[in-house]
mmCIF file of C-alpha atoms in Angstrom:
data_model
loop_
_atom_site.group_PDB
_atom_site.id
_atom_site.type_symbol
_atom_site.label_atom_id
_atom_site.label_comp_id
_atom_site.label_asym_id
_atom_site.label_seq_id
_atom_site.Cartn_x
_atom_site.Cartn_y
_atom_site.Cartn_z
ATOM 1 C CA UNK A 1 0.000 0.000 0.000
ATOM 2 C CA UNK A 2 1.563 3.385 -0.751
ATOM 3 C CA UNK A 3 2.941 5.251 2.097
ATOM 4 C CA UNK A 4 0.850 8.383 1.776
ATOM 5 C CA UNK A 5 -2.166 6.209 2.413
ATOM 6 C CA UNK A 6 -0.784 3.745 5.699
ATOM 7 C CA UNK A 7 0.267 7.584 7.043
ATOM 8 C CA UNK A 8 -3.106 8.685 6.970
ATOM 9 C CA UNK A 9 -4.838 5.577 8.673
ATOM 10 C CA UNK A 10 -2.004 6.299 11.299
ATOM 11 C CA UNK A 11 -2.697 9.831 12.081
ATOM 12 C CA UNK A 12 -6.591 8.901 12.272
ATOM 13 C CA UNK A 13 -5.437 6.036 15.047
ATOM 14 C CA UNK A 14 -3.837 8.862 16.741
ATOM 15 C CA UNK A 15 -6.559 11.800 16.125
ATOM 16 C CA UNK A 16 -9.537 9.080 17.685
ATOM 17 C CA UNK A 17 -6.836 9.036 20.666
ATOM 18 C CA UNK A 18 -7.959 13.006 21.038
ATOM 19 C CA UNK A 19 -11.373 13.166 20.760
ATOM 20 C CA UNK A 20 -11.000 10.094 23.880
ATOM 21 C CA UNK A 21 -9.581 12.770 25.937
ATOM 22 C CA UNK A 22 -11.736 15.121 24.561
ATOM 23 C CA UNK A 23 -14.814 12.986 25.822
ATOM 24 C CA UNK A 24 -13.117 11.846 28.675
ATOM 25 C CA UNK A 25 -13.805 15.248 30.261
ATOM 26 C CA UNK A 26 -16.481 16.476 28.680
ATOM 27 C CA UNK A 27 -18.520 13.206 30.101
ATOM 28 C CA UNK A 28 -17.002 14.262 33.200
ATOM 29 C CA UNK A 29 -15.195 11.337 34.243
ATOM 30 C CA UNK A 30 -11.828 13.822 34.220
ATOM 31 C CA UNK A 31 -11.175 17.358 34.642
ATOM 32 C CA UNK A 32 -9.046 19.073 32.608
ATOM 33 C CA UNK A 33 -6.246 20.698 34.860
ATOM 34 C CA UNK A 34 -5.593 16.521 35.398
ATOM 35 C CA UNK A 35 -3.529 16.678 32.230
ATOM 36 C CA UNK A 36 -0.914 18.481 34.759
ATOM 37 C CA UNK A 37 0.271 15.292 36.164
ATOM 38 C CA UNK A 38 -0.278 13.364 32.786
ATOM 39 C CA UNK A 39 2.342 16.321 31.006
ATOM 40 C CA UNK A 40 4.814 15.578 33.855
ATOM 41 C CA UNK A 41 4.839 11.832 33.358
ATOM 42 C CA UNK A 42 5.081 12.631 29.511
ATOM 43 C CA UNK A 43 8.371 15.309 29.935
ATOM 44 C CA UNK A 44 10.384 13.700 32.617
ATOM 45 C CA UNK A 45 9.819 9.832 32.600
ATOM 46 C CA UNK A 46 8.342 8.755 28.782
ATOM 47 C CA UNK A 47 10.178 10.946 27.183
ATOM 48 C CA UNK A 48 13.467 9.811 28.438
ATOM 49 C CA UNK A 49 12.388 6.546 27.846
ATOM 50 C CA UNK A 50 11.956 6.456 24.100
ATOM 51 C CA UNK A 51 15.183 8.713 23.579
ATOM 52 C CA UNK A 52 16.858 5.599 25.073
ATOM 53 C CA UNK A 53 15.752 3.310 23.851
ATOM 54 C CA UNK A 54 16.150 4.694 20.148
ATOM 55 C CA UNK A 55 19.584 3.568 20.148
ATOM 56 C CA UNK A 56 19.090 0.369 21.191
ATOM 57 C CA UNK A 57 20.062 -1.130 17.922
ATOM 58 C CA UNK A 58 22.685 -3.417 16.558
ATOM 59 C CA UNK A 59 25.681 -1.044 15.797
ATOM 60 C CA UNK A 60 27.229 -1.129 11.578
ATOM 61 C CA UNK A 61 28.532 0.783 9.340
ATOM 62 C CA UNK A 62 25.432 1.351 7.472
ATOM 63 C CA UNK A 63 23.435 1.974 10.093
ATOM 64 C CA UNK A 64 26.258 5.228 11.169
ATOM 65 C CA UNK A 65 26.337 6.529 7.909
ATOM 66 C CA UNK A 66 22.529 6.578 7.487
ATOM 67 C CA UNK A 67 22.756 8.449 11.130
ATOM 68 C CA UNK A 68 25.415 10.821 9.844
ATOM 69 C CA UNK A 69 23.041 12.119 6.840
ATOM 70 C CA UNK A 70 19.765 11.809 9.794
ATOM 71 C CA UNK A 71 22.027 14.324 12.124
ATOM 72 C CA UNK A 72 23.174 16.329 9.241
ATOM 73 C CA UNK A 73 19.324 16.826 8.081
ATOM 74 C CA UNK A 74 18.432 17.079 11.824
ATOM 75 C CA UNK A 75 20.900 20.297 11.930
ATOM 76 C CA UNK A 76 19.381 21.896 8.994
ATOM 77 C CA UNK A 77 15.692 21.328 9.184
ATOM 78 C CA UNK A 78 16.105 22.664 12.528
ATOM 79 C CA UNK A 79 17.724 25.836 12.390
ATOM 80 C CA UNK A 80 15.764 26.710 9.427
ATOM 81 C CA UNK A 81 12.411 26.818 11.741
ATOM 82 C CA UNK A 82 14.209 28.360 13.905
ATOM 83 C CA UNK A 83 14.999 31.209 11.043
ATOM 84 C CA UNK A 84 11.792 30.567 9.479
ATOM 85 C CA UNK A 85 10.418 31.323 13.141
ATOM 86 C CA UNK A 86 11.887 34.426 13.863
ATOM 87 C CA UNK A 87 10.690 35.422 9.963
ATOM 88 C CA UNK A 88 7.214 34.933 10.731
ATOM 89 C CA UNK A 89 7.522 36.413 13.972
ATOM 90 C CA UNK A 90 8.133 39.560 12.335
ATOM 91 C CA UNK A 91 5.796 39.685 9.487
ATOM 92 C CA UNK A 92 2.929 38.215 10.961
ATOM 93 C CA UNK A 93 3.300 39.108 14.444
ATOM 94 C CA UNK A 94 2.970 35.935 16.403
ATOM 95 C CA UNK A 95 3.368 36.177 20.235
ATOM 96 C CA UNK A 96 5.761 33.408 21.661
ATOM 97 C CA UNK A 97 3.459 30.478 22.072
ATOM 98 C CA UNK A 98 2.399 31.189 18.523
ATOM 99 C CA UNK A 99 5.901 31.276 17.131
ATOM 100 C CA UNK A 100 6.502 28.398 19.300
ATOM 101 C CA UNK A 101 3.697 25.804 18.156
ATOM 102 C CA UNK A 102 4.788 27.225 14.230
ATOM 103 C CA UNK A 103 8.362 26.806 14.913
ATOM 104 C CA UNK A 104 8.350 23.038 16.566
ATOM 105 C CA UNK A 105 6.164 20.109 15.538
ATOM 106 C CA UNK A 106 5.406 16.742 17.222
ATOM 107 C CA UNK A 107 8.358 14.763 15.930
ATOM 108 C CA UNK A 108 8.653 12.281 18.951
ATOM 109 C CA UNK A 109 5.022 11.748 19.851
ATOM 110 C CA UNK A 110 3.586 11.457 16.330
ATOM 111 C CA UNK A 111 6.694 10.277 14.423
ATOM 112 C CA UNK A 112 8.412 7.505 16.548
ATOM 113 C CA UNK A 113 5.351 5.441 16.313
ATOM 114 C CA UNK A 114 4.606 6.430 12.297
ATOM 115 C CA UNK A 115 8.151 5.312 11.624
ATOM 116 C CA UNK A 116 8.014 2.015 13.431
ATOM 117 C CA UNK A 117 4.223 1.285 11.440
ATOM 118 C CA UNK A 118 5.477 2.531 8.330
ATOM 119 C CA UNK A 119 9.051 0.633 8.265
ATOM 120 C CA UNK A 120 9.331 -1.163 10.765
ATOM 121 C CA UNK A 121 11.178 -0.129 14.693
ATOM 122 C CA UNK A 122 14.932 -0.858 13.224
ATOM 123 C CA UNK A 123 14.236 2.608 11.116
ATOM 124 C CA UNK A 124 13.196 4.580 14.618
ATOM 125 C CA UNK A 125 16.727 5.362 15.066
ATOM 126 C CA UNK A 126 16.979 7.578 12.078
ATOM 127 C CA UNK A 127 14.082 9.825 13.585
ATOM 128 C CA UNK A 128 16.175 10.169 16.480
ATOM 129 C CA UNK A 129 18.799 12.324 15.431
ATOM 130 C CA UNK A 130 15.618 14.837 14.652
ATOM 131 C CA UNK A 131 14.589 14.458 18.193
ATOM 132 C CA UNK A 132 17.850 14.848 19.196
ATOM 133 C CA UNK A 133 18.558 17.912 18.128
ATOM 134 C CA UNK A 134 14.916 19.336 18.722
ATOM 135 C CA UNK A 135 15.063 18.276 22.291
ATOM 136 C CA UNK A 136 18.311 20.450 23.146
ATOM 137 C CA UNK A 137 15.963 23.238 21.334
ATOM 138 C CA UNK A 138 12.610 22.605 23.475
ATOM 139 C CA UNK A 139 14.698 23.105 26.747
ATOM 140 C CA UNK A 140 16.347 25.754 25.558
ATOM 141 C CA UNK A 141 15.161 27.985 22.905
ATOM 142 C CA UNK A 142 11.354 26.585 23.072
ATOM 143 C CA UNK A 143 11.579 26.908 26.917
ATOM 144 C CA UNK A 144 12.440 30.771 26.655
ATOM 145 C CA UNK A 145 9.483 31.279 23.850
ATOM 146 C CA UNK A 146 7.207 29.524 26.122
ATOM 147 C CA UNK A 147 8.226 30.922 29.689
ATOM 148 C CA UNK A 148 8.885 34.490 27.992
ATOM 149 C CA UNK A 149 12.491 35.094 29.820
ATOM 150 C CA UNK A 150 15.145 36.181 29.157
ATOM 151 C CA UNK A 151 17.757 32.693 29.112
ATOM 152 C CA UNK A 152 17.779 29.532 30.716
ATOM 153 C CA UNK A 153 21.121 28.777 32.631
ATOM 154 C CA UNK A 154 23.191 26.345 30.745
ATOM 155 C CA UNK A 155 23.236 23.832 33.658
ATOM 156 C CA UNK A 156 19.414 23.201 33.392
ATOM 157 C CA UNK A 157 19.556 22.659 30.021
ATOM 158 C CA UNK A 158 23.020 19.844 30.649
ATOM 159 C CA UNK A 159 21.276 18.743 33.266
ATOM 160 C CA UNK A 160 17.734 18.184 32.386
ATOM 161 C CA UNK A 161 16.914 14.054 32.279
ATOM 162 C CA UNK A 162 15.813 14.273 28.490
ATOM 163 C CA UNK A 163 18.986 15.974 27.356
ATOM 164 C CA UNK A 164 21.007 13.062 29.601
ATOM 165 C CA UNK A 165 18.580 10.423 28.440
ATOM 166 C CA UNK A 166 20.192 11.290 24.711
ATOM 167 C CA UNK A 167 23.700 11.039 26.334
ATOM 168 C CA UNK A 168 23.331 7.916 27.667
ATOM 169 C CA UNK A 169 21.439 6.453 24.523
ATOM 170 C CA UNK A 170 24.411 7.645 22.153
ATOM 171 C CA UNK A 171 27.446 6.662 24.471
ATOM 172 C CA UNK A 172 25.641 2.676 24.839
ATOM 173 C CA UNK A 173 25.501 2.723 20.583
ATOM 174 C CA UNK A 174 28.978 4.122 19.791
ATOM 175 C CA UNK A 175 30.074 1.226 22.571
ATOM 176 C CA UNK A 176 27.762 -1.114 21.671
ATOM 177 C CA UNK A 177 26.368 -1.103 25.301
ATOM 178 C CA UNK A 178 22.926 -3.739 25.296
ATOM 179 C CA UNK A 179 20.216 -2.712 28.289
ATOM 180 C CA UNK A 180 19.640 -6.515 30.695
ATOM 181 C CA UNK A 181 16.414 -7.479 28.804
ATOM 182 C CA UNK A 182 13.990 -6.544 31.940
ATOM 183 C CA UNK A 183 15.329 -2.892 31.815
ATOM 184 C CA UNK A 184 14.518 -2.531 27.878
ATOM 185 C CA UNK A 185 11.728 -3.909 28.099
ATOM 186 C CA UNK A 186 10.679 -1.745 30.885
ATOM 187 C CA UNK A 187 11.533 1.069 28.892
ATOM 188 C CA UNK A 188 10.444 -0.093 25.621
ATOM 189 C CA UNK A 189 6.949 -0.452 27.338
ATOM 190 C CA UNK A 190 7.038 3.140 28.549
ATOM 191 C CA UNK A 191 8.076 4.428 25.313
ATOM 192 C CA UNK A 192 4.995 3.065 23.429
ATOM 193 C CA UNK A 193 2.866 4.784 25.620
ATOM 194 C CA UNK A 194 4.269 8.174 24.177
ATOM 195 C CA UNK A 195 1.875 8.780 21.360
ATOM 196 C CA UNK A 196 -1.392 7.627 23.043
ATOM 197 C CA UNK A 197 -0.736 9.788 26.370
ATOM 198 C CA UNK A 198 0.077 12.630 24.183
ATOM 199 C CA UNK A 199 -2.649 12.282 22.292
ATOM 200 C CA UNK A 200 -4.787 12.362 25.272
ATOM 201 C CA UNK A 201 -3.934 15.178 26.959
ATOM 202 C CA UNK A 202 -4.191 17.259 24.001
ATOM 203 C CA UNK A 203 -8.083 15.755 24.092
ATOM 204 C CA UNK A 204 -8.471 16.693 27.711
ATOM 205 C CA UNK A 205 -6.897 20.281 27.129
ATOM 206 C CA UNK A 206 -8.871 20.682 23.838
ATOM 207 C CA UNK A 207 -12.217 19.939 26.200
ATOM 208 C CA UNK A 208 -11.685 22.900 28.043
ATOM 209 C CA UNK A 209 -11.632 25.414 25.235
ATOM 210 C CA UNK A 210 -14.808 26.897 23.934
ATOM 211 C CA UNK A 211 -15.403 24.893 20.261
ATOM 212 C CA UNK A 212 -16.709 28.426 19.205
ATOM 213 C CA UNK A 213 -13.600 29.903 20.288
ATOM 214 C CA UNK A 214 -11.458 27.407 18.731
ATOM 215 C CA UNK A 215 -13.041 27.405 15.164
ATOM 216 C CA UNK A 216 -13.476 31.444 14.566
ATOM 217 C CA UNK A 217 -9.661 31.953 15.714
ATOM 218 C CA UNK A 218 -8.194 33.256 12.820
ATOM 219 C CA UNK A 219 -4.545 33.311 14.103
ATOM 220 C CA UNK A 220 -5.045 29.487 14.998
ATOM 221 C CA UNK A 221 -5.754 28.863 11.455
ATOM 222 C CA UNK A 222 -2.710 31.280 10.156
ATOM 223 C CA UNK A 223 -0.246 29.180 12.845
ATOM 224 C CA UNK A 224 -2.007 26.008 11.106
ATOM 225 C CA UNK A 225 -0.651 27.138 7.709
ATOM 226 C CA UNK A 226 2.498 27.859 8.428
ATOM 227 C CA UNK A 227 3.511 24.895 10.237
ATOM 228 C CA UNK A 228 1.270 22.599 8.060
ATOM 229 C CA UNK A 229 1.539 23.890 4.293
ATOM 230 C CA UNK A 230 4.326 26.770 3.978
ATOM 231 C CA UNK A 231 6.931 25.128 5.990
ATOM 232 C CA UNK A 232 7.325 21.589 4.870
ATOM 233 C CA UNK A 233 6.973 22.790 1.633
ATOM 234 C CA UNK A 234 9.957 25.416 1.772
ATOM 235 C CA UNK A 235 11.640 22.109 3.207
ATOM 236 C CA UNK A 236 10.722 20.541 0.474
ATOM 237 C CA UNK A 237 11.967 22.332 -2.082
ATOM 238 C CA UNK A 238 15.253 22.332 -0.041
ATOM 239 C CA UNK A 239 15.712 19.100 0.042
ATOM 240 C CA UNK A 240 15.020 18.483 -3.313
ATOM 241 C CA UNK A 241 17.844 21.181 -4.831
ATOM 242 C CA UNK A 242 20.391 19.523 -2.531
ATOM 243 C CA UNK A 243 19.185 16.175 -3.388
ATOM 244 C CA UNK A 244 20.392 14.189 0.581
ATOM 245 C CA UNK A 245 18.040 11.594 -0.899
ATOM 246 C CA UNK A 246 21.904 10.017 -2.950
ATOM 247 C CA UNK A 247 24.187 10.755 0.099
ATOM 248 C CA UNK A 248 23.806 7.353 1.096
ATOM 249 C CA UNK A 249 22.226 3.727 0.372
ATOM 250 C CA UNK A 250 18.840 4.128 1.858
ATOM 251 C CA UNK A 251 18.613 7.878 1.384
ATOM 252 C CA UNK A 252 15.299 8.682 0.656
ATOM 253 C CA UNK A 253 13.610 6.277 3.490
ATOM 254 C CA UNK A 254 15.733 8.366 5.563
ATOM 255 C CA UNK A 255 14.962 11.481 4.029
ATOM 256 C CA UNK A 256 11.621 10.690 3.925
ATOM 257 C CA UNK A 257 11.783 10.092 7.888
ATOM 258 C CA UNK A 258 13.772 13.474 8.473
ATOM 259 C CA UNK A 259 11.046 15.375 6.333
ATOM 260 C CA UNK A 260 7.658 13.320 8.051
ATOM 261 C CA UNK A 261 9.352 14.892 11.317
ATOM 262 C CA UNK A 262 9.092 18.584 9.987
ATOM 263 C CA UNK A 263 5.725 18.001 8.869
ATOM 264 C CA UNK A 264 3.430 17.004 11.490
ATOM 265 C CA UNK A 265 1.204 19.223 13.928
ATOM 266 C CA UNK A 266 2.508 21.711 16.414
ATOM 267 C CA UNK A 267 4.775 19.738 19.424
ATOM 268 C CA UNK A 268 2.973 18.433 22.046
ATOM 269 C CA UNK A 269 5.723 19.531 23.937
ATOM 270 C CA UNK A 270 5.001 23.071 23.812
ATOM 271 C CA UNK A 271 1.391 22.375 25.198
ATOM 272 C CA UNK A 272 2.764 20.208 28.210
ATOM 273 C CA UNK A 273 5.038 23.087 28.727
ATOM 274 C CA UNK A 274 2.609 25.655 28.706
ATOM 275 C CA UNK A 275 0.231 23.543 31.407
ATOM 276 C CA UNK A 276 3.731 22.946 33.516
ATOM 277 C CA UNK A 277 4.889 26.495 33.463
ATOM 278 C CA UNK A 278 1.538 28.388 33.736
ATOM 279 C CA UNK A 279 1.255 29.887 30.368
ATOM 280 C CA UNK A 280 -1.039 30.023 27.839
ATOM 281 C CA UNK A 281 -1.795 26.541 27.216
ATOM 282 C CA UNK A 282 -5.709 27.170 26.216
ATOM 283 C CA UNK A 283 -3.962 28.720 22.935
ATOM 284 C CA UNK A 284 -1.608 25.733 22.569
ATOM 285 C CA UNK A 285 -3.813 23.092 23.034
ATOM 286 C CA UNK A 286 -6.657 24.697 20.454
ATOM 287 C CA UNK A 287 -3.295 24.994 17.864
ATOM 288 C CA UNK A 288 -1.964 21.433 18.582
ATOM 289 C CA UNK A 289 -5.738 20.251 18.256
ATOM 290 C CA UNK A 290 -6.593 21.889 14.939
ATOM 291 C CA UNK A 291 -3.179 21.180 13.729
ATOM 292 C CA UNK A 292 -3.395 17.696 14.504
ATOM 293 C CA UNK A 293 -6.459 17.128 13.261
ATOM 294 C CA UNK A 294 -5.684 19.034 9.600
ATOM 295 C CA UNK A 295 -3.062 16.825 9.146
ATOM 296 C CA UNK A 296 -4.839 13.537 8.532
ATOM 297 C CA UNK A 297 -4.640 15.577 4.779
ATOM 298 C CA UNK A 298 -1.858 17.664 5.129
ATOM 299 C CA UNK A 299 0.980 14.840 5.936
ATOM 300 C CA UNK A 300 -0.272 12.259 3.122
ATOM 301 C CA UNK A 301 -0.624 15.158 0.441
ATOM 302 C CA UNK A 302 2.783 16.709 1.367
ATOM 303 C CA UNK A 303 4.515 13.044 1.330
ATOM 304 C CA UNK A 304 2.681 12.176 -2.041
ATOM 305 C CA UNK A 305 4.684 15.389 -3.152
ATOM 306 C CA UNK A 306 7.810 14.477 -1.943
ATOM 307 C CA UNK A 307 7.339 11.098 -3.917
ATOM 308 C CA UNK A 308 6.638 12.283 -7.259
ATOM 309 C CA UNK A 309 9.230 14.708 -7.293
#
């Protein structure tokens, strides 16, 4: 079956996962400031968990120099949000959490277990490098957008568990270090729980915004755009005049992977930081909502794209 179409029954598993967290309040059987706890588990212990894990896999040649091109994509992709960000920013006038949920999309959440349906778990680790990199930019640059101050002290950023959870992950694959099988699978069983319990929250948050509210917002639509349409397909065309896709055997799975990471809704990330650190997470969750649920066409249309070209 062609990719574009086994990424779209994907996303709707994970969009139904919403609207259960959506219900799941509105029937009153949860309230929606109990996503607090729920965002906490998701940050500090899944999280860590699946960055782990990632690099859990049999060490080769191959599978480095497919990682080399994934880390070299992971660099570029990333600081051109970031550029494309601060662009935006200035000609549309987006407030933080709006630059942040345009800048950053849900590449762990949504992509980890798209990868894994799509290919199979031995091509997770390629997603990682995208993750990597992001997640030394959500607890540092996205922190700042989202907290609006002025810099977070290097030491929290070292020291935060996510940001060790990718030291430890690397350091065990460059020396081929295997987890005792009751750890990994401990982990591994946390680490599938990622998608689902993001999905969730995003329901429960989503519950406690007026619908009215959420579908006459014209700047949640405008955010919408830019992360859904204009940005993966400036990414797009990049990738396409550079051509990665011949760097190395493999090259356009991995591409492919790199690219499905720039493409999906708004981070969940930002929206459990927003609950965490009192901000505006009614305007995150109604962005991460709408964007998630726009790209059950978005994705499959943007990957059909990157196939025929």
């Amino acid at each position: 079956m062609d990719i574009a179409i086994l990424l779209a029954d994907k996303i709707v598993q994970l969009t139904l996962m919403v609207f259960l967290g959506y219900f799941s309040v509105k029937s009153k059987l949860l309230k929606s400031e109990q996503s607090l706890p729920f965002s906490i588990i998701g940050l500090y212990i899944i999280s860590p968990a699946v960055l782990i894990m990632a690099f859990q896999v049999d060490y080769s040649e191959k599978t480095l120099s497919g990682l080399s091109l994934a880390f070299v994509l992971a660099f570029l992709f990333n600081g051109l949000l970031v550029f494309l960000g601060w662009i935006f920013k200035k000609l549309f006038k987006l407030d933080n959490i709006e630059q942040a949920t345009s800048i950053y999309s849900n590449s762990g959440n949504l992509i980890i277990p798209i990868v894994a349906s799509l290919f199979g778990a031995e091509w997770v680790i390629y997603s990682t490098a995208f993750i990597v990199v992001q997640s030394i930019l959500f607890w540092s640059h996205l922190r700042m957008l989202i907290c609006g101050k002025g810099s977070v002290p290097i030491r929290k950023i070292l020291l935060n568990i996510n940001i060790l959870a990718i030291v430890v992950g690397m350091a065990m694959f460059f020396f081929h270090i295997k987890l005792p099988s009751t750890l990994a699978g401990t982990l591994s069983s946390l680490g599938q729980m990622i998608g689902p319990l993001s999905m969730l929250v995003a329901g429960m948050l989503i519950a406690s915004i007026p619908f009215k509210k959420i579908i006459t917002d014209k700047r949640v639509y405008l955010v919408s755009f830019l992360r859904l349409i204009l940005i993966p397909l400036i990414l797009l065309i990049t990738i396409k005049l550079i051509g990665f896709e011949q760097w190395v055997e493999n090259g356009k799975i991995i591409v492919m992977i790199c690219f499905l990471a720039t493409i999906s809704p708004s981070a969940a990330t930002a929206t459990q930081m927003a609950v965490a650190y009192g901000q505006d997470a009614k305007k995150a969750s109604a962005i991460y909502g709408v964007t998630t649920l726009l790209c059950v066409f978005t994705m499959p249309i943007i990957i059909w794209l990157y196939q025929i070209t």
